[in-house]
Tab-separated table of C-alpha atoms in Angstrom:
chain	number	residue	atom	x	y	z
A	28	UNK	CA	61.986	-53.680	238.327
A	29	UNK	CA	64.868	-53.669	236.392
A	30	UNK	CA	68.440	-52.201	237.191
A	31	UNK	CA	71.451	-50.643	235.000
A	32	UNK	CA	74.939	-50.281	235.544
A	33	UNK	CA	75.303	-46.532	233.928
A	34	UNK	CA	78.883	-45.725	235.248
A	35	UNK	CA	82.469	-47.433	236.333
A	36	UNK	CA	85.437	-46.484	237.011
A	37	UNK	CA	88.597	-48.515	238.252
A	38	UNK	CA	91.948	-47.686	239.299
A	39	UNK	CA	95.071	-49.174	238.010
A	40	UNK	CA	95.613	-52.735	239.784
A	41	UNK	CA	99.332	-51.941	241.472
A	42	UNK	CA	101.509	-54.267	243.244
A	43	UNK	CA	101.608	-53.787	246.756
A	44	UNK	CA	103.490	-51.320	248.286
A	45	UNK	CA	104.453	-49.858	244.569
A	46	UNK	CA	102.262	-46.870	245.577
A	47	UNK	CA	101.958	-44.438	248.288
A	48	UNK	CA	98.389	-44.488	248.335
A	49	UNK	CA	95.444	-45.552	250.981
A	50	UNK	CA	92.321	-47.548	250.421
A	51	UNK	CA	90.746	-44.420	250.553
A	52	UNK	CA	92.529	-42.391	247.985
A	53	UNK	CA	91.435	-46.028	245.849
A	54	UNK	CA	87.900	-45.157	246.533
A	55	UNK	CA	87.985	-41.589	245.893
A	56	UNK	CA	90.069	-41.885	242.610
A	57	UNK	CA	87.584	-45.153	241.590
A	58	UNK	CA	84.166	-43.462	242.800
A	59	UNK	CA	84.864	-40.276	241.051
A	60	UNK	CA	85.442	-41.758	238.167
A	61	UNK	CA	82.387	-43.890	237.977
A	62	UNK	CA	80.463	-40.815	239.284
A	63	UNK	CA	81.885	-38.956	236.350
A	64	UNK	CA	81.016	-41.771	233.916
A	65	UNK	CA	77.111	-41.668	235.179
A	66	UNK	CA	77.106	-38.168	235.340
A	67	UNK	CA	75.666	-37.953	238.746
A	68	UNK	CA	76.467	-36.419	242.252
A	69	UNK	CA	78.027	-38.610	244.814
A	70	UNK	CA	74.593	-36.358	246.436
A	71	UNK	CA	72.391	-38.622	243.878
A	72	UNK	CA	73.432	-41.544	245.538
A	73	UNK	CA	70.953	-43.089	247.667
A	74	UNK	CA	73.058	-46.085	249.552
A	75	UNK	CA	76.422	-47.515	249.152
A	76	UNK	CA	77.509	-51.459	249.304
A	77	UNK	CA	81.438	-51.189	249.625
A	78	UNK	CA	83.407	-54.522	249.761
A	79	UNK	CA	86.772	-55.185	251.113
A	80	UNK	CA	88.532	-58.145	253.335
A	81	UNK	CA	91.291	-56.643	254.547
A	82	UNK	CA	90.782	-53.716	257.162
A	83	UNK	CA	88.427	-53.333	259.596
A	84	UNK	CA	84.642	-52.749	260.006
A	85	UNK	CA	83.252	-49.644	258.994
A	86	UNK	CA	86.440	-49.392	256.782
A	87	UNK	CA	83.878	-48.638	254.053
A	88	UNK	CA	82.682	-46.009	255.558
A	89	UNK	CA	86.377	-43.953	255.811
A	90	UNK	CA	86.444	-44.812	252.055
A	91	UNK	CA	83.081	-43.406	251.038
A	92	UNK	CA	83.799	-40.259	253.128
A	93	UNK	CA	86.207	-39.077	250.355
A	94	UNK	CA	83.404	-39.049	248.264
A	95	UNK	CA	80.712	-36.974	250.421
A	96	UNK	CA	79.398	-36.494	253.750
A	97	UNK	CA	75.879	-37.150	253.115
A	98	UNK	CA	74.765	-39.429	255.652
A	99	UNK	CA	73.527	-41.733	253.756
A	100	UNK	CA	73.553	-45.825	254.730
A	101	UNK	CA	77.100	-47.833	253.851
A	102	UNK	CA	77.177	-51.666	254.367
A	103	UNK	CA	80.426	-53.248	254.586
A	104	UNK	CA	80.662	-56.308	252.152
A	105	UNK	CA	83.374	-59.402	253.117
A	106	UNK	CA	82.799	-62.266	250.693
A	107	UNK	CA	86.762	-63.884	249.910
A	108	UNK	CA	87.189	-63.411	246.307
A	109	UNK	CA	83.818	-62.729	245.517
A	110	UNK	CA	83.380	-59.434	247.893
A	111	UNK	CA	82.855	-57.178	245.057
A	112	UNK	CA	80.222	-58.961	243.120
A	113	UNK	CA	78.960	-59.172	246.413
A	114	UNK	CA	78.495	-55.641	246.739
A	115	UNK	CA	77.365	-55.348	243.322
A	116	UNK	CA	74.668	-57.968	243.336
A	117	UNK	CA	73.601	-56.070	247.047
A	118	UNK	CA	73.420	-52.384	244.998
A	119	UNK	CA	71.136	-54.375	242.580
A	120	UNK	CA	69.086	-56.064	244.784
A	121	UNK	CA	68.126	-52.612	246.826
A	122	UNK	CA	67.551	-50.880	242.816
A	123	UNK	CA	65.301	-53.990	241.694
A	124	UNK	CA	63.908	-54.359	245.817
A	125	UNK	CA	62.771	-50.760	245.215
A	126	UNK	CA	64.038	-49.253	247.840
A	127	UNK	CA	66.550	-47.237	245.927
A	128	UNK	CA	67.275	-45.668	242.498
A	129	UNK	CA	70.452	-44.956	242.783
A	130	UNK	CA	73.605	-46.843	244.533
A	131	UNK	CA	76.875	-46.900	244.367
A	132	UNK	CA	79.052	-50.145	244.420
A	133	UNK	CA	82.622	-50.094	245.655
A	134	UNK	CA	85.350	-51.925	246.212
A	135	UNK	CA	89.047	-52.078	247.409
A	136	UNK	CA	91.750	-53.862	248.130
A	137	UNK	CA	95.314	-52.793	250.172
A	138	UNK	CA	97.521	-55.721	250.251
A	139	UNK	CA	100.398	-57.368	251.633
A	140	UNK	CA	103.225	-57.951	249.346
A	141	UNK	CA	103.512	-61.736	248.460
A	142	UNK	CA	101.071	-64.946	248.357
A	143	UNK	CA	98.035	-65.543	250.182
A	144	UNK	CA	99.086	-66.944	253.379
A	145	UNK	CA	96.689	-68.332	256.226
A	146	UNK	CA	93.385	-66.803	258.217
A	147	UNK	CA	89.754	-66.990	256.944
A	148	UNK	CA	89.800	-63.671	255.162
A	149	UNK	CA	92.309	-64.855	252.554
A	150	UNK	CA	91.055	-68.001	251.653
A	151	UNK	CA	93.945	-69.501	253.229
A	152	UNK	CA	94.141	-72.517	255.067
A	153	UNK	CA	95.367	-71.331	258.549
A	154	UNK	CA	94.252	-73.135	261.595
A	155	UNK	CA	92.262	-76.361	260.589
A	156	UNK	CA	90.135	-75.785	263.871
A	157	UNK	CA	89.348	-71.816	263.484
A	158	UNK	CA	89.662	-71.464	259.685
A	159	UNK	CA	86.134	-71.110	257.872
A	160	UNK	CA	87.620	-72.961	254.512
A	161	UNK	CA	88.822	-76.299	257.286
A	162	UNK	CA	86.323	-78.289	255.581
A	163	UNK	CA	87.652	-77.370	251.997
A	164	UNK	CA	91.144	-77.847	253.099
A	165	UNK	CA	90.374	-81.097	254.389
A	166	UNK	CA	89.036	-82.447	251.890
A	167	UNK	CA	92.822	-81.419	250.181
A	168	UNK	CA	94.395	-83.118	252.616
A	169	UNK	CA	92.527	-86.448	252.924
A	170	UNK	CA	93.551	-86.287	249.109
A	171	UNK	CA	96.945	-84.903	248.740
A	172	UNK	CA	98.333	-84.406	251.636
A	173	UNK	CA	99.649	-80.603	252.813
A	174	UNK	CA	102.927	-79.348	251.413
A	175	UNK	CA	104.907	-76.243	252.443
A	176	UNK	CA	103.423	-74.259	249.875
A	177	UNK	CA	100.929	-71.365	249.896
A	178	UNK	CA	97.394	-72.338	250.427
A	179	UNK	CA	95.451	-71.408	247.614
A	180	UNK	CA	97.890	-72.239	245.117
A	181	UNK	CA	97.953	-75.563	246.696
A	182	UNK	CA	94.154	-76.433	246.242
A	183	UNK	CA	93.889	-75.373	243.213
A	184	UNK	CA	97.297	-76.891	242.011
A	185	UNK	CA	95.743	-80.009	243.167
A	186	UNK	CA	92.912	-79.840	241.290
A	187	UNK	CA	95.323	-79.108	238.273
A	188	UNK	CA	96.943	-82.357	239.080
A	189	UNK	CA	93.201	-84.047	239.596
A	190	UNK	CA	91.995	-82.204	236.106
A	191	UNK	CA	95.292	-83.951	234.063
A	192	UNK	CA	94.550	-86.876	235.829
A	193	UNK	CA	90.809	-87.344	234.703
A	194	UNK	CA	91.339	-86.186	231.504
A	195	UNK	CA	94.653	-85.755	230.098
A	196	UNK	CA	94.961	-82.041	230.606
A	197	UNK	CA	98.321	-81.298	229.719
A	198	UNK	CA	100.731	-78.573	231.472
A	199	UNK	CA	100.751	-76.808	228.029
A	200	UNK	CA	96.664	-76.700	228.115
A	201	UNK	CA	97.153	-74.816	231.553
A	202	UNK	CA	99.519	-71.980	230.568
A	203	UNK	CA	97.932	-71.211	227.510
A	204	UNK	CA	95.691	-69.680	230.054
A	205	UNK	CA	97.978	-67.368	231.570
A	206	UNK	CA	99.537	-66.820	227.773
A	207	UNK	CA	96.631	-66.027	226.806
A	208	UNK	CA	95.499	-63.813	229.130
A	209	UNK	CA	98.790	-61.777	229.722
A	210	UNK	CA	98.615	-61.300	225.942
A	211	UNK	CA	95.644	-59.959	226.782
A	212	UNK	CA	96.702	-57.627	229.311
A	213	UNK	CA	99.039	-55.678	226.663
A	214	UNK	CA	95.796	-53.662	225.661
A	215	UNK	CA	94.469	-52.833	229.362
A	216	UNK	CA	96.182	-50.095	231.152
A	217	UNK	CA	94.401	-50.400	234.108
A	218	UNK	CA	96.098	-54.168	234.662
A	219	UNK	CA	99.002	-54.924	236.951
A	220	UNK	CA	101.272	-56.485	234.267
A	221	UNK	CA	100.814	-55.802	230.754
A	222	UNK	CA	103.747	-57.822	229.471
A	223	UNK	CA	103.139	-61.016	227.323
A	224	UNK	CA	104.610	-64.039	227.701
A	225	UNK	CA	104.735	-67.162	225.502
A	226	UNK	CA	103.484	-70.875	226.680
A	227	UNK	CA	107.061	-71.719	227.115
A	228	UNK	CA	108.009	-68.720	228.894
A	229	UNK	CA	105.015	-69.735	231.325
A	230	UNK	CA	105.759	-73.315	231.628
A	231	UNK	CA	109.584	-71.805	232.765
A	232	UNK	CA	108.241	-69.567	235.144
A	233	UNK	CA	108.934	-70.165	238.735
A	234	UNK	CA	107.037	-73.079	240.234
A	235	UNK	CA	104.770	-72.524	243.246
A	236	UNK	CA	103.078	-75.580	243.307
A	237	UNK	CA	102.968	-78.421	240.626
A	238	UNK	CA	101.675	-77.745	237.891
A	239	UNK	CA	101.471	-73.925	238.826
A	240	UNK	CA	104.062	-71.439	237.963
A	241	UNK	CA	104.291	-68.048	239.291
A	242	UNK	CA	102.952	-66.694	235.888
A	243	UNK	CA	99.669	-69.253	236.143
A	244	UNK	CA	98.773	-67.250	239.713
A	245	UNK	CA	96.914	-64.116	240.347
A	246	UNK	CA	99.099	-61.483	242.428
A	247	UNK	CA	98.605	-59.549	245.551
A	248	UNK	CA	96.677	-55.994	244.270
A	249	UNK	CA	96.082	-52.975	245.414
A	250	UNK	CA	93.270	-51.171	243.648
A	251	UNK	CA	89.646	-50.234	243.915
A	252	UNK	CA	86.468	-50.454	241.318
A	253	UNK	CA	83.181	-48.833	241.464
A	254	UNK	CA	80.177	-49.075	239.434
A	255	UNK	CA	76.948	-46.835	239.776
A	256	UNK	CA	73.648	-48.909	239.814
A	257	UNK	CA	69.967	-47.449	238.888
A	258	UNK	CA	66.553	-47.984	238.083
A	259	UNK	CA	64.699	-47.567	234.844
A	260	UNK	CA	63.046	-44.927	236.072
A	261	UNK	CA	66.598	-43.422	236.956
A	262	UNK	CA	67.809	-44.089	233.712
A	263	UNK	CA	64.559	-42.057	232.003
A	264	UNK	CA	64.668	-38.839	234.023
A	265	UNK	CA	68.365	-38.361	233.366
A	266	UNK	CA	68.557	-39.364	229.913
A	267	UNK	CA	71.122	-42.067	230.411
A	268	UNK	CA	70.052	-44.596	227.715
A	269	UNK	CA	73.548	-44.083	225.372
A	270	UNK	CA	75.154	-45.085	229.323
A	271	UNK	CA	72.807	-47.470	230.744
A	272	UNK	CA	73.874	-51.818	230.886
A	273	UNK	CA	71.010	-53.449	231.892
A	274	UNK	CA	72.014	-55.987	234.188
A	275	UNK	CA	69.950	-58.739	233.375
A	276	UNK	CA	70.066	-61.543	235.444
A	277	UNK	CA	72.342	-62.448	238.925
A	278	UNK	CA	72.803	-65.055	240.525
A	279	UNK	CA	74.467	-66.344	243.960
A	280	UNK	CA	75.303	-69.613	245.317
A	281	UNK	CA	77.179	-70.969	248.309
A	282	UNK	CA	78.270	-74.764	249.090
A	283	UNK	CA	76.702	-77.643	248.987
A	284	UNK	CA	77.404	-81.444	249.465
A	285	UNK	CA	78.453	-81.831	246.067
A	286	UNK	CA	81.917	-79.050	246.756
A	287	UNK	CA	82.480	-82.293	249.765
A	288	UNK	CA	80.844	-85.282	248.644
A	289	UNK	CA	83.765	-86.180	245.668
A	290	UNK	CA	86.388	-85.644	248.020
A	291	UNK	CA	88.053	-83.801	245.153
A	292	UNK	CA	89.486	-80.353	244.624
A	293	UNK	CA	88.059	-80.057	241.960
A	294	UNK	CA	84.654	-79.924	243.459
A	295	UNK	CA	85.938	-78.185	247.014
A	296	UNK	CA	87.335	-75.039	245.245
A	297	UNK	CA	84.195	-74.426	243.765
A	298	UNK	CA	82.571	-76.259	240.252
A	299	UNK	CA	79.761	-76.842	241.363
A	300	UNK	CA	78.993	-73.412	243.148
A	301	UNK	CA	79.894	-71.915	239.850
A	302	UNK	CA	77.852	-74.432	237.566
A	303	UNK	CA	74.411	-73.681	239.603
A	304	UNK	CA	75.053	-70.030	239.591
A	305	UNK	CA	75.235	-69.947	235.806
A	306	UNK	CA	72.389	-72.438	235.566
A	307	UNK	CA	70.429	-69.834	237.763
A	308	UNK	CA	71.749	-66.839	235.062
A	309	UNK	CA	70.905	-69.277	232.159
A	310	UNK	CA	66.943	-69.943	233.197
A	311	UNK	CA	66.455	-66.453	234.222
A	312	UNK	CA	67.298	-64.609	231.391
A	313	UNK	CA	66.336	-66.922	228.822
A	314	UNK	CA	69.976	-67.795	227.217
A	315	UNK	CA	72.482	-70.061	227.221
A	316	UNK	CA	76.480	-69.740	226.646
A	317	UNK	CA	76.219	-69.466	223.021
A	318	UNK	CA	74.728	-66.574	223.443
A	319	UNK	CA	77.379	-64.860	225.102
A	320	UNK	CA	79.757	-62.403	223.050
A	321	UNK	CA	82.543	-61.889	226.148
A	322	UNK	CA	82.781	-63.229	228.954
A	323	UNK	CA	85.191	-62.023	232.384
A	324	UNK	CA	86.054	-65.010	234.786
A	325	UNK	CA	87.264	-65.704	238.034
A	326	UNK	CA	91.135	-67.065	237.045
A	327	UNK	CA	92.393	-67.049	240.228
A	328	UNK	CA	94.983	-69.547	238.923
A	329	UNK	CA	95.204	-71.168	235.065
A	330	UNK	CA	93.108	-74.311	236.321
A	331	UNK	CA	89.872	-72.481	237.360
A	332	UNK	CA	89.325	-71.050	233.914
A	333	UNK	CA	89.263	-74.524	232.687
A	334	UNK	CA	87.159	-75.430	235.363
A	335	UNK	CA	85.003	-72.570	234.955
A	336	UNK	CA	84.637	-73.074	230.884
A	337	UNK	CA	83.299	-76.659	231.619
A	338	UNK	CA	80.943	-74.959	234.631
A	339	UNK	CA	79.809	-72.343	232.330
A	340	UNK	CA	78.783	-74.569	229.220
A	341	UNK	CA	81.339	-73.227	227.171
A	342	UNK	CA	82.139	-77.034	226.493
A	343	UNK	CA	81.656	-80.592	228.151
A	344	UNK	CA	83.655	-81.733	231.135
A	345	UNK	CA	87.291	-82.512	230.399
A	346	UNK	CA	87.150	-80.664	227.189
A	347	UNK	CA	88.320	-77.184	228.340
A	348	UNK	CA	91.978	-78.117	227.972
A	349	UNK	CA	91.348	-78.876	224.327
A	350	UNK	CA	89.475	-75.441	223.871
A	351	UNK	CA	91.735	-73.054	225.482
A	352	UNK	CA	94.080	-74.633	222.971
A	353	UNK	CA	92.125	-74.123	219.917
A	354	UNK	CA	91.861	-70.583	220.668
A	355	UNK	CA	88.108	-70.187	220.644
A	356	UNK	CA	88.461	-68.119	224.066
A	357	UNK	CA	90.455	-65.226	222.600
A	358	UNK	CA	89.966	-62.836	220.122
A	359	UNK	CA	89.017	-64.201	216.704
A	360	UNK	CA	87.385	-67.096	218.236
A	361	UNK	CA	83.554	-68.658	219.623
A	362	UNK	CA	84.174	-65.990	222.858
A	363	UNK	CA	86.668	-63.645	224.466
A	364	UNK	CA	87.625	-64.680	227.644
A	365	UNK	CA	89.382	-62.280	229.754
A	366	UNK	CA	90.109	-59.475	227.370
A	367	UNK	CA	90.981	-57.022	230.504
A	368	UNK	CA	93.877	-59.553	231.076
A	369	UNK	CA	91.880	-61.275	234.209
A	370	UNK	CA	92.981	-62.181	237.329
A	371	UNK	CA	96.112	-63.263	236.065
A	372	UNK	CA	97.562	-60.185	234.652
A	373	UNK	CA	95.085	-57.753	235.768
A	374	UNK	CA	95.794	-58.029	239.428
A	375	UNK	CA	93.285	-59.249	242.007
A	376	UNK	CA	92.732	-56.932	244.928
A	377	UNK	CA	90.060	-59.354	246.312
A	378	UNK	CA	87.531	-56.773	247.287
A	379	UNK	CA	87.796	-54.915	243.492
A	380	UNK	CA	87.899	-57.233	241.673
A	381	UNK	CA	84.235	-58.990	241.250
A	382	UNK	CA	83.324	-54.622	240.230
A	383	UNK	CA	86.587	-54.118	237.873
A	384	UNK	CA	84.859	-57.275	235.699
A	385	UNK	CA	81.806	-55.524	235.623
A	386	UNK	CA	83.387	-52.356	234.764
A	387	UNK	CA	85.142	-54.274	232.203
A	388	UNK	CA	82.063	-55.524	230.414
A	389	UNK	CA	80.282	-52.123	230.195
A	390	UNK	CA	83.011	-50.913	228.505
A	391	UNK	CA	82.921	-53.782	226.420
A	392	UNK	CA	79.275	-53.272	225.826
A	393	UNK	CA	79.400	-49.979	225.132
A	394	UNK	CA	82.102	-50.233	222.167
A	395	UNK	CA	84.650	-48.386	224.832
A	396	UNK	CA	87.409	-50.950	225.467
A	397	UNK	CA	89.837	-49.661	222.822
A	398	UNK	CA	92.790	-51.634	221.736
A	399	UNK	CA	91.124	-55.022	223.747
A	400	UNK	CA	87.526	-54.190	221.923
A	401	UNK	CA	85.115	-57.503	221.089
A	402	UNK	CA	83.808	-56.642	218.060
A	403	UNK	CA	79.936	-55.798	218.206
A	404	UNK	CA	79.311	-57.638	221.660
A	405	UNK	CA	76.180	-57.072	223.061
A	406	UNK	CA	76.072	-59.944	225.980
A	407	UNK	CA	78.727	-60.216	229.042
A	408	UNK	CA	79.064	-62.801	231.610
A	409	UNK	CA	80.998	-62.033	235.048
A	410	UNK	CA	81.709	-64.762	237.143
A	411	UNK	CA	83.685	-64.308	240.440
A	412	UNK	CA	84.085	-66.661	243.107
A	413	UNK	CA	85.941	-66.810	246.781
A	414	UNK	CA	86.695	-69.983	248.277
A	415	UNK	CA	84.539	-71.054	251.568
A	416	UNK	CA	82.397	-70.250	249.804
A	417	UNK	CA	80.343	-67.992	246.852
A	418	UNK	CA	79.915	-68.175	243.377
A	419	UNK	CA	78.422	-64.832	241.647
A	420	UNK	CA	77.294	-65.070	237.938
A	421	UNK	CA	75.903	-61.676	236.412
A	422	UNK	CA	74.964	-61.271	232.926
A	423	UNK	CA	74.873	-57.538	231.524
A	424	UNK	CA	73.312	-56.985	228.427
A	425	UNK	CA	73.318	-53.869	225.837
């Protein structure tokens, strides 16, 4: 059976505390939206898959009550970074599984203001003996050591300094990244900061951890994204074919020995997860990445969209410095990478965000993305990841 995405809606990604708002008013202002978009009844919907890491259980429920009273089953989705894909791929699975033709996928984010600190729901690296990412941060500091800098940014920073290591990556490779994708950001009102900033202006940023300036690092969000998910069948009886993205193959993978078995960073935030997702996505629907028209990845930090342009195919390992640089991953180029300004810029309320790609796509695919538009682009390629770990890859397809 197949499924469609036929409606999204988002809120603007805020910085914490900017807003006097709860996750709930997120949800309602996100839901309706994507309720609106479908045009359907929150009373159409059949189940609801709402992800979020940062309040409590049956938190999803509170937010879905905005929406409607009707009783109907809520699961609560916690997944790190990749909680709203999560959710997503789960409102999928119960469309394709049958079970359902019509679910709604949520998700939401209410932050603290400033960097991800310790504790297993934030990726960071908080008690080696109680955290669920020990093992990953570990492997960090067998390698490098642990400095008095926030936990995610050091990981990854470290497998910045591993990437330029290996392969000459340059500091200018890594914020043409973040130049890139703030530039981005100018034509997305929904994103956090729409300001752009040069290489140089990125390279003078504020340092948080070698290589990594402040400008190269995702910020604390609030903000919610939903998307509503249906079958063919669905799709047919309400005449949604202008509206329906068929989302045509998903894919999910955790760990294995080869994130431990290097003993790099490089490996421990992730590659490899995201390399046999996108394998998985490849084989199933028949295409590989030069068949992709725009693509919205998980840039947590400037040095895992490198990593995730090697993981992806978009070239061979070590090379993604070198392509960021040529400018084939923005617009006039092979892809667009990021157009909604991507982690970065966007914002990244961990629970929203895997849902605000996908709502980013569809209205890519649909010719709805205004100033940020890929011209005629028919393929899209989400990939969202959280550290400890998952890797989602979905491919949506007009």
């Amino acid at each position: 059976m197949r499924s469609y995405i036929v409606g999204v809606g988002m809120t603007k990604f805020e910085k914490p505390e900017s807003r006097d708002w709860q996750y709930w008013d997120m949800v309602k202002e996100a839901g309706t939206a994507a309720l609106a978009d479908a045009s359907v009844r929150y009373e159409d919907i059949q189940q609801a898959a709402v992800g979020y890491c940062f309040q409590a259980s049956t938190a999803g429920q509170r937010a879905v009550y905005e929406l409607g009273l009707t009783g109907i089953p809520v699961y609560n989705v916690n997944n790190n970074c990749a909680t709203g894909s999560t959710a997503l791929m789960m409102a999928r699975q119960f469309v394709e599984g049958g079970g359902s033709d019509c679910v709604l996928a949520l998700g939401f984010e209410k932050m603290a203001r400033g960097s991800l600190g310790g504790g297993g729901s934030d990726g960071g690296a908080g008690d080696f003996k109680t955290s669920p990412v020990a093992r990953h941060y570990g492997i960090m500091a067998a390698g490098h050591g642990f400095e008095m800098t926030p936990p995610t940014a050091q990981i990854f920073g470290n497998a910045a300094r591993e990437h330029m290591e290996r392969y000459g990556t340059t500091e200018a490779q890594l914020a043409a990244v973040a130049a890139k994708n703030h530039r981005h950001s100018t034509g997305n009102p929904y994103a956090q900061f729409q300001d752009p900033y040069t290489v140089d202006e990125v390279l003078a940023a504020k340092p948080i951890h070698r290589p990594l300036t402040r400008l190269q690092c995702s910020p604390t969000s609030d903000g919610a994204a939903a998307a509503v998910v249906v079958s063919e069948r669905f799709v047919e009886q309400h005449d949604l074919g202008e509206r329906a993205v068929e989302i045509a193959a998903q894919a999910m993978t955790t760990d294995t020995e080869d994130s431990f078995a290097s003993g790099t960073c490089i490996d421990a935030v992730g590659l490899p997860m995201s390399r046999e997702a996108a394998r998985q996505v490849y084989e199933s629907a028949g295409i590989g990445a030069a068949d992709l028209d725009v693509i919205e990845l998980h840039d947590c930090f400037s040095i895992n969209e490198l990593l995730t342009y090697e993981a992806l195919g978009l070239c061979g390992e070590g090379e993604s410095g070198a392509l960021v640089e040529s400018g084939a991953t923005t617009h006039g180029g092979r892809w667009v990478v990021n157009p909604s300004g991507g982690l970065i810029s966007k914002g990244h309320p961990l629970g929203a965000t895997g849902i605000a790609q996908a709502a980013e796509l569809t209205w890519q695919l649909r010719g709805e993305a205004g100033a940020r538009q890929v011209p005629d682009a028919r393929t899209g390629l989400a990939h969202n990841i959280g550290l400890g770990g998952a890797a989602v890859v979905t491919l949506l397809r007009r």
